[in-house]
Tab-separated table of C-alpha atoms and ligand atoms in Angstrom:
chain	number	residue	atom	x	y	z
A	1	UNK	CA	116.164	99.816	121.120
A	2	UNK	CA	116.934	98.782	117.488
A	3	UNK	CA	120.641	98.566	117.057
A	4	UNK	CA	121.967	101.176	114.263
A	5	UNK	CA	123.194	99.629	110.981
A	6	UNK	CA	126.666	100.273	110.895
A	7	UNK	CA	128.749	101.980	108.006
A	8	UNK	CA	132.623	102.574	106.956
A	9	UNK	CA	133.922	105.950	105.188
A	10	UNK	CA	136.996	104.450	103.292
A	11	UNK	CA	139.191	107.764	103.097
A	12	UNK	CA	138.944	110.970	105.553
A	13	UNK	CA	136.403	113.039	104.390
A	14	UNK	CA	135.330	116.522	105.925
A	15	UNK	CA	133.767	115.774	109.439
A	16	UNK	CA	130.515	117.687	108.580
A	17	UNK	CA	129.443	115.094	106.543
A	18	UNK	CA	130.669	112.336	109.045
A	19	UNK	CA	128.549	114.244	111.222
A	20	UNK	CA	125.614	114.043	109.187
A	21	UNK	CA	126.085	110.222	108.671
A	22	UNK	CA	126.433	109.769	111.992
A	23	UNK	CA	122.872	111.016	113.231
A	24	UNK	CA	121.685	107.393	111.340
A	25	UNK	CA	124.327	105.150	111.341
A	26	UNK	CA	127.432	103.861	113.980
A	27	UNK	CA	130.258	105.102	111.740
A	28	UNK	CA	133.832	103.729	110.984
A	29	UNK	CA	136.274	106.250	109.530
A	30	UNK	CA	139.778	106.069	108.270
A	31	UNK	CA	141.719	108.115	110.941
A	32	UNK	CA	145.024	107.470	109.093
A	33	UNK	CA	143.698	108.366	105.332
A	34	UNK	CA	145.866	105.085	104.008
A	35	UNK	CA	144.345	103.559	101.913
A	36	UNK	CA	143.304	99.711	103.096
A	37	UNK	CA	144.485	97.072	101.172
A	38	UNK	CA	142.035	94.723	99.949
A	39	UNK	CA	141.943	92.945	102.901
A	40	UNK	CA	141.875	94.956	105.322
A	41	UNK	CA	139.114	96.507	103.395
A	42	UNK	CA	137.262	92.928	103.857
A	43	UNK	CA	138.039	92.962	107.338
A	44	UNK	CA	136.686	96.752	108.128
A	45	UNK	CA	133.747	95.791	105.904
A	46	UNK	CA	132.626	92.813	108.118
A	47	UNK	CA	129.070	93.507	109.675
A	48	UNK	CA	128.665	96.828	107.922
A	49	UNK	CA	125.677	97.486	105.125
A	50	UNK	CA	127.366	100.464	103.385
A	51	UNK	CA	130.556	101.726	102.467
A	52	UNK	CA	131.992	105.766	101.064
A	53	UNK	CA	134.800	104.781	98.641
A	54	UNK	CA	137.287	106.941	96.701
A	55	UNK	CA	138.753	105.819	93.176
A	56	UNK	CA	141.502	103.882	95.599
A	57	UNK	CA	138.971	101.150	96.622
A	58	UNK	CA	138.312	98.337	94.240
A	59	UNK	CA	134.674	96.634	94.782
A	60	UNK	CA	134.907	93.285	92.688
A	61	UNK	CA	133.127	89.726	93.063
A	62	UNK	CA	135.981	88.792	95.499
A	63	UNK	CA	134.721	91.299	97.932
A	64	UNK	CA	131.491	90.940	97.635
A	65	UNK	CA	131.564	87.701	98.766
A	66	UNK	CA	133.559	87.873	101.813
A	67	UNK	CA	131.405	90.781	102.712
A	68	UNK	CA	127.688	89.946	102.861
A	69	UNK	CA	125.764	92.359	104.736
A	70	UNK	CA	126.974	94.968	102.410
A	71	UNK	CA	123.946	96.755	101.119
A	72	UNK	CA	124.914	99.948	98.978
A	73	UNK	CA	128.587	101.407	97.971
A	74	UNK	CA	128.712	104.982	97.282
A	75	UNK	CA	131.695	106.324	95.088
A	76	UNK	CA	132.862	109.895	95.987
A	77	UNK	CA	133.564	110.344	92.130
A	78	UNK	CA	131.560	110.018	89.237
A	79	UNK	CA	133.892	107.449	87.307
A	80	UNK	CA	133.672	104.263	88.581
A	81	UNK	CA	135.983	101.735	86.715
A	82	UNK	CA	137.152	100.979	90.699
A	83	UNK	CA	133.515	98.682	90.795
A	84	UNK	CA	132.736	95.818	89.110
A	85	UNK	CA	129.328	96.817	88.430
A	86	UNK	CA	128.095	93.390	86.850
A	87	UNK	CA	129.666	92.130	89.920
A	88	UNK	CA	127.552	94.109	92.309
A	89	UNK	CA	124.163	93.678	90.429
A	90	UNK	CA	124.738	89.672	90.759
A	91	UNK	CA	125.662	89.954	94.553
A	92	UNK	CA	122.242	92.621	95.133
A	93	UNK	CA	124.983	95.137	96.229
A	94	UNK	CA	124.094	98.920	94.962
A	95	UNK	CA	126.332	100.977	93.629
A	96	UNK	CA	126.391	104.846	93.068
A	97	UNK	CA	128.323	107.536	91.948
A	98	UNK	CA	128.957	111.252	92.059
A	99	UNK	CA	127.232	113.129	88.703
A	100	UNK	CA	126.869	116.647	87.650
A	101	UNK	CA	128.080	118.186	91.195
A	102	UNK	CA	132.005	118.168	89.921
A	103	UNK	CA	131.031	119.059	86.080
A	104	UNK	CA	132.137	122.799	85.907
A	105	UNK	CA	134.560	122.589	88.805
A	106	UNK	CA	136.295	119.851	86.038
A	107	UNK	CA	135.723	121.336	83.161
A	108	UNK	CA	137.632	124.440	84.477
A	109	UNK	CA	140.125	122.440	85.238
A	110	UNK	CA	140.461	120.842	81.664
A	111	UNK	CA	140.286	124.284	80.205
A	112	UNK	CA	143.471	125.137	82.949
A	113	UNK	CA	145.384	122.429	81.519
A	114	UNK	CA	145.152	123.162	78.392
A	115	UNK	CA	146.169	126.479	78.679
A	116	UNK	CA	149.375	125.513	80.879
A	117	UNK	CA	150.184	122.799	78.572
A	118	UNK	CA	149.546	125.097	75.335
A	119	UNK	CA	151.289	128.096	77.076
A	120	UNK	CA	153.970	126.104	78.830
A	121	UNK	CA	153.319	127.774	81.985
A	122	UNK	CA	155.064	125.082	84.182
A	123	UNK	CA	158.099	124.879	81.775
A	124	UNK	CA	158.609	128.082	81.542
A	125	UNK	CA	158.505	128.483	85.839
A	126	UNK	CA	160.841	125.823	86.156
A	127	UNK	CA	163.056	127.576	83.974
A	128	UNK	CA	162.848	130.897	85.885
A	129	UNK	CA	162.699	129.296	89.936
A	130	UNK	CA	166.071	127.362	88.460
A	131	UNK	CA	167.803	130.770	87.985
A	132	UNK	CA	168.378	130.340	84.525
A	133	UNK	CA	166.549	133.381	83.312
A	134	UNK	CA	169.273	136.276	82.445
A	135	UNK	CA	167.433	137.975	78.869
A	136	UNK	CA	164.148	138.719	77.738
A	137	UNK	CA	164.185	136.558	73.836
A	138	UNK	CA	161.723	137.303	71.244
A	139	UNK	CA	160.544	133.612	70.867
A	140	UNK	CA	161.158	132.700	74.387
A	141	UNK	CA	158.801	129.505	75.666
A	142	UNK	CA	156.998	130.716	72.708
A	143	UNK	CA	153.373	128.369	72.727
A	144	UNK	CA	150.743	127.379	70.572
A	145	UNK	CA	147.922	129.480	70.287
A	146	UNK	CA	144.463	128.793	72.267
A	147	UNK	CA	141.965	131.208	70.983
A	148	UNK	CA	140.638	130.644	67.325
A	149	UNK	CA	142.647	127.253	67.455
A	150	UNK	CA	140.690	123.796	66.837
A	151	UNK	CA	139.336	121.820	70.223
A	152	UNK	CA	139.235	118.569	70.212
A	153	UNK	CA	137.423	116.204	72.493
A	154	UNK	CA	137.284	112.434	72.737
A	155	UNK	CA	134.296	111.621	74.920
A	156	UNK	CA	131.178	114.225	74.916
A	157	UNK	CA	129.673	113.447	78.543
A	158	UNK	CA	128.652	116.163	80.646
A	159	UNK	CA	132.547	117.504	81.528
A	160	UNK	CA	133.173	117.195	77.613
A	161	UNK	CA	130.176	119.568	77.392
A	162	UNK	CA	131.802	121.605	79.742
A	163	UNK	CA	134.965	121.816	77.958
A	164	UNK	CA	132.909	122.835	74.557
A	165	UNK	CA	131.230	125.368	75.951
A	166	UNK	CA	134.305	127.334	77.585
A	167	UNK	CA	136.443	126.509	74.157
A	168	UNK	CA	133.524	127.910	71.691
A	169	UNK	CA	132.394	130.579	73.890
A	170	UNK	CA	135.140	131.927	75.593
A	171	UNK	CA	138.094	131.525	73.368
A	172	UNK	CA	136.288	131.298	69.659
A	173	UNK	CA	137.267	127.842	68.957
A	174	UNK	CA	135.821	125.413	66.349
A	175	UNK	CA	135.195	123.018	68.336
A	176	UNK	CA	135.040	119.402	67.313
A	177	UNK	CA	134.253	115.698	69.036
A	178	UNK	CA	134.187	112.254	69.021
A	179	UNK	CA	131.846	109.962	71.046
A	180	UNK	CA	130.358	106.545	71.180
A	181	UNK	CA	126.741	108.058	70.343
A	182	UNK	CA	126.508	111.304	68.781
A	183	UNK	CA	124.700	114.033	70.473
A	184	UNK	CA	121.409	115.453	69.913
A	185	UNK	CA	121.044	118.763	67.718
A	186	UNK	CA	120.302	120.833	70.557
A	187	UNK	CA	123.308	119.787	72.868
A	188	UNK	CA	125.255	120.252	69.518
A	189	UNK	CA	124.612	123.504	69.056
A	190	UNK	CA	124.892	124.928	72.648
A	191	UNK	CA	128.618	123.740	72.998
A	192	UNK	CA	128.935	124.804	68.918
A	193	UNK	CA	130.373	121.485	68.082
A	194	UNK	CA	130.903	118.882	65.470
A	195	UNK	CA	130.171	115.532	65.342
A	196	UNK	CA	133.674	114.050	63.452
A	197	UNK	CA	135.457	110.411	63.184
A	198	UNK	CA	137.735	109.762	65.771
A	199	UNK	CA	140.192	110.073	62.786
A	200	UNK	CA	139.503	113.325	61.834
A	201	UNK	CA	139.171	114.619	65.417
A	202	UNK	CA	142.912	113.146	65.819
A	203	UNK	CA	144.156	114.838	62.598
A	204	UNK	CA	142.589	118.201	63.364
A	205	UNK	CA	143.203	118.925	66.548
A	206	UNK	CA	145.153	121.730	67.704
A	207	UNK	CA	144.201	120.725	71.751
A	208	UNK	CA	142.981	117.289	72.329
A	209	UNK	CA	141.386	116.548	75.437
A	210	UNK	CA	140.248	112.985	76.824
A	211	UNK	CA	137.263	112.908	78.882
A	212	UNK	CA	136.060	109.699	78.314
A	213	UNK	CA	135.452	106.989	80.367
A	214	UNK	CA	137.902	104.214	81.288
A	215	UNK	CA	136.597	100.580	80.194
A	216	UNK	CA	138.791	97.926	78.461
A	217	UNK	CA	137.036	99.411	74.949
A	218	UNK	CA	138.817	102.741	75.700
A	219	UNK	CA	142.111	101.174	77.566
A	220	UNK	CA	145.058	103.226	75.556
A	221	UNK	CA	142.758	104.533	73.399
A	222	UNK	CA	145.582	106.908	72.404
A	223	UNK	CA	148.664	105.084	71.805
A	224	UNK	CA	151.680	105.088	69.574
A	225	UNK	CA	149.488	104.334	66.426
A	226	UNK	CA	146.848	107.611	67.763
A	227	UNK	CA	149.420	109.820	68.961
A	228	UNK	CA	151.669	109.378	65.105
A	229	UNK	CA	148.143	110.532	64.158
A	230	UNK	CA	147.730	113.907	65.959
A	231	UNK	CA	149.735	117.429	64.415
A	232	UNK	CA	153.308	117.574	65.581
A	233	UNK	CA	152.155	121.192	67.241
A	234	UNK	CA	149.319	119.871	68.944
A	235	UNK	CA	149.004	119.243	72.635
A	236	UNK	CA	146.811	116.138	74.597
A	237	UNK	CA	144.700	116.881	77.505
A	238	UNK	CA	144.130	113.637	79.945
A	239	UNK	CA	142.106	114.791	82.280
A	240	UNK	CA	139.384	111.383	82.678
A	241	UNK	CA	141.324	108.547	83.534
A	242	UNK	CA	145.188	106.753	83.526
A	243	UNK	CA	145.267	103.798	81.320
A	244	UNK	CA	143.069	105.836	78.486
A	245	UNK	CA	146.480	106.635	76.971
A	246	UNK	CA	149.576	104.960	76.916
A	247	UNK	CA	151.815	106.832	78.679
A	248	UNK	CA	154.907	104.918	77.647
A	249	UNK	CA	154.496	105.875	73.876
A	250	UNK	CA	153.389	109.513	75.195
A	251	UNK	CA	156.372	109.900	76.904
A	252	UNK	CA	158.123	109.268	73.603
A	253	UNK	CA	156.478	111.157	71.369
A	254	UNK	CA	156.597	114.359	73.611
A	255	UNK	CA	160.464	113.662	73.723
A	256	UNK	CA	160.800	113.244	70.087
A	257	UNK	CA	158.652	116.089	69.420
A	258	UNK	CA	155.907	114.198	67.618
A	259	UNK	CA	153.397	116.022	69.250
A	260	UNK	CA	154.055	119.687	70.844
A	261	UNK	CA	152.934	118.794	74.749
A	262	UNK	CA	150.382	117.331	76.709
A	263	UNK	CA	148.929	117.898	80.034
A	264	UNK	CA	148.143	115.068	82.372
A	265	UNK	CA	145.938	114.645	85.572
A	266	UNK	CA	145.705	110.940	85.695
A	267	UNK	CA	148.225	108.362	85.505
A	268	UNK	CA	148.377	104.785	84.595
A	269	UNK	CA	149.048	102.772	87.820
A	270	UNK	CA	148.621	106.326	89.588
A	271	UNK	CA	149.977	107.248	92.311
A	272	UNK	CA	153.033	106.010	90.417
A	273	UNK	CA	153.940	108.324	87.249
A	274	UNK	CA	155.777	106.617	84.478
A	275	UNK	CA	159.771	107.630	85.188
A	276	UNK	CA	160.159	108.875	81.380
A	277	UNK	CA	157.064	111.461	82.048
A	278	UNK	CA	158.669	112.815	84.684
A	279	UNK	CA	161.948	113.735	82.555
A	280	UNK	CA	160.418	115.293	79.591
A	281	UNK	CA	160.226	119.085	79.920
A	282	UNK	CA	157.391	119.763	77.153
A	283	UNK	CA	154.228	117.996	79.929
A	284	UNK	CA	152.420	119.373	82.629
A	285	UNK	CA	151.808	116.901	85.554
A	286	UNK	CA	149.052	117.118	88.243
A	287	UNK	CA	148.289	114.390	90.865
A	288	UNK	CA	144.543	114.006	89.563
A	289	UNK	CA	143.010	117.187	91.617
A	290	UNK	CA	140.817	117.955	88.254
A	291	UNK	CA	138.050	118.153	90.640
A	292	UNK	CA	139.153	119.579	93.703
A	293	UNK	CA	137.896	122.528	95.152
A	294	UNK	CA	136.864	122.676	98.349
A	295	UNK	CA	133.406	123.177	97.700
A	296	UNK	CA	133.071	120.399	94.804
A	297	UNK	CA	134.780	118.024	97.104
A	298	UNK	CA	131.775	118.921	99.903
A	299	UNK	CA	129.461	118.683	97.136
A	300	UNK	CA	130.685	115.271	96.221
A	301	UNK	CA	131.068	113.545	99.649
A	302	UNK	CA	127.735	115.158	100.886
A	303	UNK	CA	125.971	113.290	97.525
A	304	UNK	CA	128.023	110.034	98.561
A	305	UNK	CA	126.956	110.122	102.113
A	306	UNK	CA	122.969	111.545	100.620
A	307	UNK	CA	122.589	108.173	98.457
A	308	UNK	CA	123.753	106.124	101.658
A	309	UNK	CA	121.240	107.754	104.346
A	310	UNK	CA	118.104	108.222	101.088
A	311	UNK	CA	118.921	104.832	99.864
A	312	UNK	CA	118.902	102.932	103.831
A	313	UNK	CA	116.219	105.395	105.375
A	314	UNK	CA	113.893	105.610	102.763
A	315	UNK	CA	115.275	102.807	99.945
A	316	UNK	CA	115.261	105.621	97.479
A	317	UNK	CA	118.953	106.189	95.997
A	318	UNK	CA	119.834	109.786	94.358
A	319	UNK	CA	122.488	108.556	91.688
A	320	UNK	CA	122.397	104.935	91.694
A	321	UNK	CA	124.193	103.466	88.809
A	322	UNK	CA	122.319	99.920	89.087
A	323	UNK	CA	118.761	100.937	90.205
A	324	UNK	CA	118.001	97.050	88.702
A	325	UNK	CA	118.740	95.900	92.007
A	326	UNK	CA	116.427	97.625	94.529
A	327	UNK	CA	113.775	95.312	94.503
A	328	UNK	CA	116.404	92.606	95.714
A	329	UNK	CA	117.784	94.450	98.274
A	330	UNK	CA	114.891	96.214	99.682
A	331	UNK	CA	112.918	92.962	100.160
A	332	UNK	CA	115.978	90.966	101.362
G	1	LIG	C1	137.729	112.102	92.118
G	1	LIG	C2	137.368	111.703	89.644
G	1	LIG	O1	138.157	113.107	92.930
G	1	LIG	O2	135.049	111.895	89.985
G	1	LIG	C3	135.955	111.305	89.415
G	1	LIG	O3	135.720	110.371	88.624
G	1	LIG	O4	138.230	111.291	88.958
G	1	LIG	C4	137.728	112.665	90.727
G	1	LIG	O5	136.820	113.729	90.675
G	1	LIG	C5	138.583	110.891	92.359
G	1	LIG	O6	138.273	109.831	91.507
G	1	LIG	C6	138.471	110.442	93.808
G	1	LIG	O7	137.498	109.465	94.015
């Protein structure tokens, strides 16, 4: 009998899908949920040809090499600034990622933000679960308006799309964007939305929201310099990846009232949040759950563990991200 090739699942993940990878492969899972550090990710990785990763493993050249029957790492997400990409091409290692499952699922969630962050809808709980709530005021927690107000949005991928659409259809928003290419008349007009500089787009915006990807070209794309930029009653929407903005200067600009508020699912160094976020009353925190529901999060794993079994079964990937290396791999 031919022995099984074996596999590691990084993180827990929902046992159906465990299940399902196990009718092909000998799977290791993470019982614990820790994440490994780098080496004991090298360790778990010895004689296995694939590997399900979360945003908390980092796949880099160091890796690769101390790992060489790996074959194919699948990303449950669809960013993937946690591989080296370049990295994994050169070592015949492919990579893929998690596309167009989680795009509504986030894009509600980046409309949810806004509206909390706009609406102050954590501030003004805090307020009332600390007891302090004795009158009714006319201009109490008193937000900026949504509907009819100007959308922003840095980054036009499929979630930015998303975001458009729900802004300009649901709410009557103009809706504006910035993005490395422009898009095509078509997509333009069935999100309503305008093609501006990122200048403009920072000086019009009522709600900004970031959905672009993270890459040392877009590392604190909004900074001090961006954020002096922006209307002093306008609120920032991170909801693609810590490290886009700067949350340092954020955190002083929300407490000098440079900009109205912001709303933030992702952190730079995440888990950790920077200590002067977390003592500013006019931001909305989340611990990066933009895509979590239940049945995204199925949807996502179940794609993950889909490009393992298509890619080692039948050498056909779904959603690779460097399909330049099949050839190597499937003749190796
Ligand atoms: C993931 C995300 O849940 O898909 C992404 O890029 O940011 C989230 O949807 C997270 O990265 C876990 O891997």
């Amino acid at each position: 009998m031919t022995q099984r090739p074996s596999i590691l699942v990084a993180r827990a993940i929902f046992p159906e899908v465990i299940e399902r990878l196990r009718e092909h492969f000998d799977v290791e899972t993470n019982h614990t949920d820790a994440p490994f550090t780098p080496q004991q990710l090298a360790e778990r990785l010895q004689g296995k040809v694939a590997v399900l990763t979360t945003g908390s493993e980092r796949i880099g050249a160091e890796l690769l090499a101390a790992c060489p029957q790996l074959k194919v790492v699948a990303n449950i997400a669809v960013g993937y600034n946690n591989f080296d990409v370049p990295a994994m091409t050169a070592a015949g290692v492919l990579a893929t990622n998690t596309p167009d499952v989680l795009t509504e699922t986030t894009a509600d969630f980046g409309f949810a933000l806004l509206m909390a962050t706009a609406r102050r809808v954590t501030e003004s709980e805090h307020f009332l679960r600390a007891g302090l709530w004795s009158k009714w005021a006319l201009d109490m927690f008193a937000g900026a308006e949504v509907h009819g107000s100007t959308l922003g949005i840095l980054g036009m991928g499929r979630i930015g799309q998303g975001i458009a659409r729900r802004g300009a259809h649901g709410f009557g928003m103009q809706v504006i964007y910035h993005n490395r290419s422009r898009l095509d008349a078509a997509s333009e007009a069935a999100c309503q939305a305008r093609y501006v500089s990122k200048a403009e787009l920072l000086k019009q915006a009522d709600h900004l929201v970031l959905v672009l990807p993270y890459s040392a070209e877009s590392h604190h794309a909004i900074g001090a310099a961006e954020l002096a930029q922006m209307k002093p009653t306008a609120t920032l929407i991170n909801i693609a990846r810590g490290g886009i903005v700067d949350d340092a200067a954020l955190a002083v600009a929300l407490r000098e009232r440079r900009i109205a508020a912001a709303g933030l699912d992702v952190f730079e160094g995440e888990p950790q949040v920077h200590p002067d976020l977390l003592t500013v009353p006019n931001v909305v925190l989340t611990p990066h759950i933009a895509s979590a529901t239940i049945t995204t999060r199925k949807a996502m794993a179940n794609l993950a563990a889909d490009n393992v079994i298509a890619f080692l079964t039948q050498g056909q990937p779904l959603t690779p991200l460097n399909p330049e290396v099949l050839p190597k791999v499937l003749n190796a």
